[in-house]
Coordinates of C-alpha atoms and ligand atoms in Angstrom, one line a residue:
M1 CA 11.3 3.9 -28.9
R2 CA 15.0 3.5 -29.6
V3 CA 16.0 0.2 -31.0
N4 CA 19.4 -1.6 -31.0
V5 CA 20.5 0.0 -27.7
S6 CA 22.5 -2.5 -25.7
S7 CA 21.2 -3.6 -22.4
H8 CA 24.2 -2.1 -20.7
D9 CA 23.7 1.3 -22.4
L10 CA 20.0 1.3 -21.2
K11 CA 21.1 0.6 -17.6
A12 CA 23.8 3.3 -17.8
S13 CA 21.3 5.9 -19.0
D14 CA 18.8 4.8 -16.4
H15 CA 21.6 5.2 -13.7
K16 CA 22.4 8.7 -15.0
H17 CA 18.9 10.1 -15.4
H18 CA 16.3 8.2 -13.5
L19 CA 15.5 8.6 -9.8
H20 CA 13.6 5.5 -8.7
P21 CA 11.0 5.2 -6.0
F22 CA 12.0 3.5 -2.7
T23 CA 15.6 2.9 -4.0
D24 CA 19.0 3.2 -2.3
H25 CA 20.8 4.6 -5.4
G26 CA 24.2 4.6 -3.8
A27 CA 24.0 0.9 -3.4
L28 CA 22.5 0.1 -6.8
G29 CA 25.2 -0.8 -9.3
I30 CA 24.6 0.2 -12.9
D31 CA 24.4 -3.4 -14.1
E32 CA 22.5 -4.6 -11.1
R33 CA 19.2 -3.1 -12.3
R34 CA 16.9 -5.1 -14.5
V35 CA 15.3 -3.6 -17.6
I36 CA 12.0 -5.3 -18.1
S37 CA 11.0 -4.9 -21.8
R38 CA 8.2 -7.3 -22.4
A39 CA 5.5 -9.3 -20.5
D40 CA 2.8 -11.8 -21.3
G41 CA 0.5 -13.6 -18.9
V42 CA 2.6 -14.3 -15.7
W43 CA 5.9 -13.9 -17.6
L44 CA 8.4 -11.1 -17.8
W45 CA 11.4 -10.7 -20.1
D46 CA 14.4 -8.4 -19.5
T47 CA 16.9 -6.9 -22.0
D48 CA 19.5 -9.5 -21.0
G49 CA 17.2 -12.2 -22.4
N50 CA 16.1 -13.6 -19.0
R51 CA 12.5 -14.9 -18.5
M52 CA 11.0 -14.5 -15.0
L53 CA 7.8 -15.5 -13.4
D54 CA 6.1 -12.3 -12.1
G55 CA 5.2 -13.5 -8.6
M56 CA 4.2 -9.9 -7.6
A57 CA 1.8 -9.1 -10.5
G58 CA 3.9 -6.1 -11.2
L59 CA 3.3 -4.2 -7.9
W60 CA 0.2 -6.2 -6.7
C61 CA -1.8 -4.9 -9.6
V62 CA -1.7 -7.0 -12.8
N63 CA -4.6 -9.2 -11.6
V64 CA -5.7 -10.3 -15.1
G65 CA -2.1 -11.0 -16.2
H66 CA 0.1 -9.1 -18.7
G67 CA -0.5 -8.4 -22.3
R68 CA -4.3 -8.7 -22.5
Q69 CA -5.2 -7.3 -26.0
E70 CA -8.8 -6.7 -25.0
V71 CA -7.7 -4.0 -22.6
V72 CA -5.3 -2.4 -25.1
D73 CA -8.1 -2.4 -27.8
A74 CA -10.6 -0.8 -25.4
V75 CA -8.1 2.0 -24.5
R76 CA -7.2 2.6 -28.1
A77 CA -10.8 2.9 -29.1
Q78 CA -11.6 5.3 -26.3
M79 CA -8.5 7.4 -27.1
S80 CA -9.7 7.8 -30.6
E81 CA -13.2 8.8 -29.5
L82 CA -12.5 11.0 -26.5
S83 CA -9.0 10.9 -25.2
Y84 CA -9.6 13.4 -22.4
Y85 CA -12.2 15.5 -20.8
N86 CA -12.7 16.5 -17.2
T87 CA -15.5 15.6 -14.8
F88 CA -15.6 19.0 -13.0
F89 CA -18.2 21.8 -13.6
K90 CA -21.3 19.9 -14.5
T91 CA -19.7 17.7 -17.1
T92 CA -19.3 13.9 -17.4
H93 CA -18.7 11.4 -20.1
P94 CA -19.9 7.9 -21.1
P95 CA -16.9 5.7 -19.9
V96 CA -16.9 7.3 -16.4
I97 CA -20.7 6.8 -16.2
E98 CA -20.4 3.1 -17.3
L99 CA -17.5 2.4 -14.9
S100 CA -19.3 4.0 -11.9
E101 CA -22.4 1.9 -12.5
M102 CA -20.2 -1.2 -12.8
L103 CA -18.3 -0.5 -9.5
A104 CA -21.6 0.2 -7.7
G105 CA -22.7 -3.2 -8.9
I106 CA -19.7 -5.1 -7.4
A107 CA -19.4 -3.0 -4.2
P108 CA -21.2 -3.9 -1.0
D109 CA -24.9 -3.0 -1.0
N110 CA -24.6 0.2 0.9
I111 CA -22.0 1.7 -1.5
N112 CA -23.2 3.2 -4.7
M113 CA -21.0 6.2 -5.5
V114 CA -17.4 6.6 -6.7
M115 CA -15.0 9.5 -6.6
Y116 CA -12.0 9.0 -8.9
T117 CA -8.3 9.7 -8.4
G118 CA -5.1 8.8 -10.2
S119 CA -3.7 6.4 -7.6
G120 CA -4.2 4.7 -4.3
S121 CA -2.3 7.4 -2.5
E122 CA -4.6 10.1 -3.9
A123 CA -7.6 8.0 -2.9
N124 CA -6.4 8.1 0.7
D125 CA -5.7 11.8 0.5
T126 CA -9.2 12.3 -0.7
I127 CA -10.6 10.1 2.1
L128 CA -8.8 12.0 4.8
R129 CA -10.3 15.3 3.6
L130 CA -13.6 13.7 3.0
V131 CA -14.1 12.1 6.5
R132 CA -13.2 15.4 8.2
T133 CA -15.5 17.3 5.9
Y134 CA -18.3 14.8 6.5
W135 CA -18.1 15.3 10.2
A136 CA -17.9 19.1 9.9
L137 CA -21.1 19.0 7.7
Q138 CA -22.7 16.9 10.4
G139 CA -22.0 19.6 12.9
Q140 CA -19.2 17.7 14.6
P141 CA -16.0 19.5 13.4
S142 CA -14.0 18.2 16.4
K143 CA -14.1 14.7 14.9
K144 CA -10.8 14.9 13.1
V145 CA -8.5 12.2 14.3
V146 CA -8.0 9.2 12.1
I147 CA -6.8 6.0 13.8
S148 CA -4.5 3.8 11.8
R149 CA -2.1 1.0 12.5
K150 CA 1.7 0.7 12.7
N151 CA 3.3 -0.9 9.6
A152 CA 0.2 -0.1 7.6
Y153 CA 0.8 1.1 4.0
H154 CA -1.6 3.8 2.6
G155 CA 0.6 5.4 0.0
S156 CA 3.4 7.9 -0.4
T157 CA 1.7 11.4 -0.5
M158 CA 1.7 13.5 2.6
A159 CA -1.6 12.1 3.8
G160 CA -1.0 8.6 2.5
A161 CA 2.4 8.3 4.2
S162 CA 1.0 9.9 7.4
L163 CA -2.0 7.5 7.5
G164 CA 0.5 4.7 6.9
G165 CA 2.5 3.4 9.8
M166 CA 5.9 3.0 8.3
G167 CA 8.5 4.5 10.6
A168 CA 11.1 5.0 7.8
M169 CA 8.6 7.0 5.9
H170 CA 7.6 9.1 8.9
S171 CA 11.3 10.0 9.4
Q172 CA 11.4 12.0 6.2
G173 CA 9.5 15.2 5.3
G174 CA 8.1 16.0 8.7
L175 CA 5.4 13.2 9.0
P176 CA 3.0 12.3 10.2
I177 CA 0.8 15.3 9.7
P178 CA -1.4 16.2 12.8
D179 CA -4.4 14.2 14.1
I180 CA -3.4 10.8 12.9
H181 CA -2.9 8.1 15.6
H182 CA -1.3 4.8 15.1
I183 CA -2.1 1.7 17.1
A184 CA -0.6 -1.8 17.2
Q185 CA -0.9 -4.1 14.2
P186 CA -2.3 -7.6 14.4
Y187 CA 1.0 -9.2 13.4
W188 CA 1.2 -12.5 15.2
F189 CA 4.5 -13.9 13.9
G190 CA 6.3 -10.5 14.2
E191 CA 4.8 -9.1 17.4
G192 CA 2.4 -11.6 19.1
M193 CA 4.8 -14.5 19.5
K194 CA 7.1 -12.6 21.8
T195 CA 4.2 -12.0 24.3
D196 CA 2.7 -14.6 26.5
M197 CA -0.6 -14.5 24.6
S198 CA -2.0 -17.2 22.3
E199 CA -2.6 -16.1 18.7
D200 CA -6.4 -15.7 19.4
E201 CA -5.7 -13.7 22.6
F202 CA -3.3 -11.5 20.7
G203 CA -5.9 -10.8 18.0
L204 CA -8.4 -9.7 20.6
W205 CA -5.7 -7.5 22.3
A206 CA -4.7 -5.9 19.0
A207 CA -8.4 -5.2 18.2
R208 CA -9.0 -3.7 21.6
E209 CA -6.1 -1.3 21.0
L210 CA -8.7 0.5 18.8
E211 CA -11.1 0.7 21.7
R212 CA -8.4 2.0 24.1
A213 CA -7.4 4.6 21.5
I214 CA -11.0 5.8 21.1
E215 CA -11.3 6.1 24.9
E216 CA -8.0 8.0 25.2
I217 CA -8.6 10.4 22.3
G218 CA -12.3 10.8 23.0
E219 CA -15.0 9.5 20.6
E220 CA -16.0 13.1 20.0
N221 CA -12.6 13.7 18.4
V222 CA -12.3 10.5 16.3
A223 CA -13.4 10.7 12.7
A224 CA -12.5 7.2 11.4
F225 CA -10.4 4.1 11.6
I226 CA -8.5 3.1 8.5
A227 CA -7.1 -0.4 7.8
E228 CA -6.1 -2.8 5.0
P229 CA -8.2 -6.0 5.6
I230 CA -4.9 -7.8 5.1
Q231 CA -1.7 -5.6 5.3
G232 CA 0.1 -5.9 1.9
A233 CA 3.3 -4.0 1.8
G234 CA 3.7 -4.5 5.6
G235 CA 4.3 -8.2 4.8
V236 CA 1.0 -9.9 3.8
I237 CA 0.0 -9.8 7.4
V238 CA -3.1 -12.0 7.9
P239 CA -4.7 -11.1 11.3
P240 CA -5.6 -13.7 13.8
A241 CA -9.1 -15.1 13.3
T242 CA -10.3 -13.1 16.4
Y243 CA -9.2 -9.7 15.1
W244 CA -11.7 -8.5 12.6
P245 CA -14.9 -9.8 14.5
E246 CA -13.7 -7.9 17.6
V247 CA -12.9 -4.7 15.6
K248 CA -16.3 -5.0 14.0
R249 CA -18.0 -5.2 17.4
I250 CA -16.1 -2.1 18.5
L251 CA -17.0 -0.1 15.4
E252 CA -20.6 -1.0 15.7
S253 CA -20.8 0.5 19.2
R254 CA -19.0 3.7 18.2
D255 CA -20.0 6.6 16.1
I256 CA -16.9 6.6 13.9
L257 CA -16.4 5.8 10.2
F258 CA -14.6 2.8 9.0
I259 CA -12.3 3.1 5.9
A260 CA -11.1 -0.1 4.2
D261 CA -8.0 0.4 2.1
E262 CA -8.8 -2.1 -0.6
V263 CA -6.0 -1.0 -2.9
I264 CA -4.4 -4.5 -2.8
C265 CA -7.2 -6.6 -1.3
G266 CA -9.8 -5.4 -3.9
F267 CA -10.5 -7.0 -7.2
G268 CA -10.2 -10.6 -6.4
R269 CA -7.0 -10.9 -4.5
T270 CA -8.7 -12.6 -1.5
G271 CA -11.1 -14.7 -3.5
E272 CA -13.9 -12.1 -3.1
W273 CA -14.3 -8.8 -4.9
F274 CA -13.1 -7.0 -1.8
G275 CA -11.2 -7.9 1.3
S276 CA -14.1 -6.4 3.3
T277 CA -16.4 -9.0 1.8
Y278 CA -13.9 -11.7 2.8
Y279 CA -14.0 -10.6 6.4
E280 CA -17.6 -9.5 6.4
L281 CA -16.8 -5.9 7.2
K282 CA -19.0 -2.9 6.5
P283 CA -16.9 0.0 5.4
D284 CA -18.2 3.5 4.9
L285 CA -15.4 4.3 2.5
M286 CA -13.1 2.1 0.4
A287 CA -9.9 3.1 -1.3
I288 CA -9.3 1.3 -4.6
A289 CA -6.5 1.4 -7.2
K290 CA -4.1 -1.3 -8.5
G291 CA -6.4 -4.2 -9.6
L292 CA -9.0 -1.7 -10.7
T293 CA -7.2 -1.4 -14.0
S294 CA -4.8 -4.3 -13.4
G295 CA -2.2 -1.6 -13.7
Y296 CA -2.7 -1.1 -17.5
L297 CA -3.3 2.6 -16.8
P298 CA -3.0 4.5 -13.5
M299 CA -6.3 4.9 -11.7
G300 CA -7.7 5.0 -8.2
G301 CA -10.9 5.9 -6.5
V302 CA -13.0 6.2 -3.4
L303 CA -16.1 4.1 -3.0
V304 CA -18.6 6.1 -0.8
S305 CA -21.4 4.8 1.3
D306 CA -25.0 6.0 0.9
Q307 CA -24.8 7.6 4.3
I308 CA -21.9 9.8 3.3
A309 CA -23.1 10.4 -0.2
E310 CA -26.4 11.7 1.2
V311 CA -24.6 14.4 3.1
L312 CA -22.6 15.4 0.1
H313 CA -25.8 15.6 -2.0
R314 CA -27.4 18.3 0.3
E315 CA -28.0 21.5 -1.5
G316 CA -25.3 24.1 -0.8
V317 CA -22.7 21.5 0.0
E318 CA -19.6 21.4 -2.2
F319 CA -16.5 19.2 -1.5
F320 CA -13.7 21.5 -2.7
H321 CA -11.5 18.7 -4.0
G322 CA -10.7 17.1 -7.3
Y323 CA -7.9 16.0 -9.6
T324 CA -7.6 17.0 -13.3
Y325 CA -7.4 13.4 -14.4
A326 CA -10.2 12.1 -12.2
G327 CA -12.2 9.6 -14.2
H328 CA -9.9 9.9 -17.2
P329 CA -11.7 8.3 -20.1
A330 CA -8.9 6.1 -21.2
C331 CA -8.4 4.8 -17.6
C332 CA -12.1 4.2 -17.3
A333 CA -12.0 2.2 -20.6
A334 CA -9.1 0.1 -19.1
A335 CA -11.0 -0.5 -15.9
I336 CA -14.1 -1.5 -17.7
A337 CA -12.3 -3.9 -19.9
N338 CA -10.4 -5.3 -16.9
I339 CA -13.5 -5.9 -14.9
N340 CA -15.2 -7.4 -17.9
I341 CA -12.4 -9.9 -18.2
M342 CA -12.6 -10.7 -14.4
K343 CA -16.3 -11.3 -14.7
R344 CA -16.3 -13.3 -17.9
E345 CA -13.4 -15.5 -16.8
G346 CA -14.8 -15.8 -13.3
L347 CA -11.5 -14.8 -11.8
V348 CA -12.8 -14.0 -8.3
E349 CA -14.5 -17.4 -8.1
R350 CA -11.5 -19.1 -9.6
V351 CA -9.3 -17.7 -6.8
R352 CA -11.9 -18.6 -4.1
D353 CA -12.7 -22.1 -5.3
H354 CA -9.9 -23.4 -7.5
I355 CA -6.5 -21.8 -8.1
G356 CA -6.4 -20.1 -4.6
P357 CA -6.8 -23.3 -2.6
Y358 CA -4.4 -25.1 -5.0
F359 CA -1.8 -22.4 -4.7
K360 CA -2.2 -22.3 -0.9
S361 CA -1.8 -26.1 -0.5
R362 CA 1.4 -26.0 -2.5
W363 CA 2.7 -22.9 -0.8
M364 CA 2.2 -24.4 2.7
T365 CA 4.5 -27.3 1.8
L366 CA 7.4 -24.7 1.9
E367 CA 6.9 -24.5 5.7
D368 CA 8.9 -27.7 6.1
H369 CA 12.0 -25.9 4.8
P370 CA 14.6 -25.3 7.5
L371 CA 14.8 -21.6 6.5
V372 CA 11.0 -21.1 6.9
G373 CA 9.3 -20.4 10.2
Q374 CA 5.8 -19.8 8.9
A375 CA 4.1 -20.0 5.5
R376 CA 0.7 -18.2 5.2
M377 CA -1.7 -17.4 2.3
V378 CA -5.2 -16.0 1.7
G379 CA -6.6 -16.1 -1.8
M380 CA -3.7 -15.3 -4.0
F381 CA -1.2 -13.6 -1.7
G382 CA 1.1 -14.9 0.9
A383 CA 4.3 -14.8 2.8
L384 CA 7.2 -16.9 4.1
E385 CA 8.8 -15.9 7.4
L386 CA 12.5 -16.7 7.3
V387 CA 14.1 -17.8 10.5
P388 CA 17.6 -18.9 11.6
D389 CA 16.3 -21.9 13.6
E390 CA 13.1 -23.7 12.7
N391 CA 13.1 -25.5 16.1
D392 CA 13.0 -22.2 18.0
L393 CA 10.6 -19.8 16.3
S394 CA 11.3 -17.1 18.9
K395 CA 14.7 -16.6 17.3
R396 CA 15.2 -14.0 14.6
F397 CA 18.2 -13.1 12.3
D398 CA 20.5 -10.2 13.5
N399 CA 20.6 -7.3 11.1
V400 CA 17.0 -7.4 10.1
G401 CA 16.4 -7.5 6.3
K402 CA 19.8 -8.9 5.3
V403 CA 18.6 -12.5 4.9
G404 CA 15.4 -11.3 3.3
T405 CA 17.3 -9.4 0.7
I406 CA 19.8 -12.2 0.0
T407 CA 17.0 -14.7 -0.5
R408 CA 15.0 -12.3 -2.7
D409 CA 18.1 -11.8 -4.9
H410 CA 18.5 -15.6 -5.3
S411 CA 14.8 -15.7 -6.2
F412 CA 15.4 -13.2 -9.0
A413 CA 18.4 -15.0 -10.2
N414 CA 16.4 -18.2 -10.4
G415 CA 13.7 -16.5 -12.5
L416 CA 11.0 -15.8 -9.9
V417 CA 10.0 -12.3 -8.7
M418 CA 9.2 -12.3 -5.0
R419 CA 9.6 -9.3 -2.8
A420 CA 11.4 -9.1 0.6
V421 CA 9.8 -7.4 3.6
A422 CA 12.3 -7.4 6.4
D423 CA 13.2 -11.2 6.7
S424 CA 10.1 -12.5 5.0
L425 CA 9.3 -13.1 1.3
I426 CA 6.0 -12.2 -0.1
I427 CA 4.1 -13.3 -3.2
S428 CA 1.1 -12.0 -5.1
P429 CA 0.9 -13.4 -8.7
P430 CA -1.6 -12.6 -11.4
L431 CA -5.0 -14.3 -10.6
T432 CA -4.8 -16.0 -14.0
I433 CA -1.8 -18.1 -13.1
T434 CA -2.3 -21.8 -14.1
E435 CA -1.7 -24.9 -12.0
E436 CA 1.4 -25.7 -14.0
E437 CA 2.8 -22.2 -13.4
V438 CA 2.0 -22.5 -9.7
D439 CA 4.0 -25.8 -9.7
H440 CA 6.9 -24.0 -11.4
L441 CA 6.7 -21.1 -9.0
I442 CA 6.8 -23.5 -6.0
A443 CA 9.7 -25.5 -7.4
T444 CA 11.6 -22.2 -8.0
A445 CA 10.8 -21.0 -4.5
R446 CA 12.1 -24.2 -3.0
K447 CA 15.2 -24.1 -5.1
T448 CA 15.7 -20.5 -4.0
L449 CA 15.3 -21.4 -0.3
D450 CA 17.9 -24.2 -0.7
V451 CA 20.4 -21.9 -2.4
A452 CA 19.8 -19.1 0.1
W453 CA 20.0 -21.4 3.1
D454 CA 23.5 -22.6 2.0
D455 CA 24.5 -19.1 1.3
I456 CA 23.3 -17.8 4.6
R457 CA 25.1 -20.5 6.6
K458 CA 28.3 -20.0 4.6
Q459 CA 28.1 -16.3 5.5
G460 CA 27.7 -17.3 9.1
L461 CA 24.2 -15.6 9.4
A462 CA 22.5 -18.7 10.8
Ligands
LIG501 C1 -0.1 0.6 -3.2 C2 -1.0 1.0 -2.1 C3 -1.4 2.3 -1.9 C4 -0.9 3.4 -2.7 O1 -1.3 3.3 -4.0 P1 -0.5 4.1 -5.2 O2 -1.3 3.9 -6.4 O3 0.9 3.5 -5.2 O4 -0.5 5.5 -4.8 C5 -2.3 2.6 -0.9 N1 -2.8 1.6 -0.1 C6 -2.4 0.3 -0.2 C7 -2.9 -0.7 0.7 C8 -1.4 0.0 -1.2 O5 -1.0 -1.3 -1.3

């Protein structure tokens, strides 16, 4: 790596040569970008000498915190022993065997097989092909449609972005691909409040949208329903309490598969190993990534139920699908070390019983701020809905997203990484965060809200 390059020169070079994901490059000034050069625990440092609290755990992934030497050592040792071999053509290797057994151990009882990918998007691509292949092998090739939800996030590949329900993503590249159907999301603050339903009624209504879609499309044409137990990128949308029990009831009476996208909810984020456990759901397939390796190396996977695995194990059946780096030995080593840390330090139980409830109790105090219409949190992720008038929660800011971005920028300037989704702020820190660091996070968030509220009023936005 180059040394003694000034922070500005790094940014200028980045500006010149690096196309960033999800970025408006025309609006991104050269010196506006941050060059993150080091991280430890929940802390990040940039090349301008600023220290920031990583309230997003990277991109929802660094569950065990940054800079864990144990993961680095495990990867180094694996790289020396066997840095790459594939898992096609009757071959396998020790780390992929160990990780698969480990994942079967923490997955729900009816799930004992794993197919590996390089990312969450690839996991969902794999799943889309897999569910259609499963039904074809069952003699029901007409069952092809996958029902998903608006404002869901399932990745950025053709299948991932199509399964996702982000309008902006569908507007580019000719998406969604055929046979994917989007129903309403269970977003009470954003969608339910403008109806005349109570939150519980709205949860039932949103769940029954699934039933109505199945009726309309015909059960004989529906392969699966895919959902994040809690929508992450959509804005940490925690469904009304009535939603999942009603969806469960509908799924039980229908012959369709249920796919849980656990890419964010998995690996302790909700205070259980998986979001499906938190809501007592019984998925047939689970997409995993992010917290699987805590982001130390890129890896995703599909957890497959016994019922589906049995069909794939029939003689003469071959799923013509696979990625060169599936089950990469170094990524397996990172995942094993990561899960070992989570188990040894009891991180899942810590989120459920200790730091999660503590964080939530402090986070909810922000609801009294005049800029905040609602604070919500499950486990270790949450959101603040920003509103112009705390006494009339039906009102929203004009020019959606502007206030969210202003507030997010103040948060960065104050040394706290939060993310803006429209006019909400979301948070998802490492599961290792201490009480003291939570206190610091909350104090910085409050200061941010104060500064942003002044700024917003000065600009005449509220
Ligand atoms: C991030 C994410 C994905 C995509 O994972 P990548 O590794 O970015 O491809 C899929 N689903 C959910 C719920 C996600 O949050």
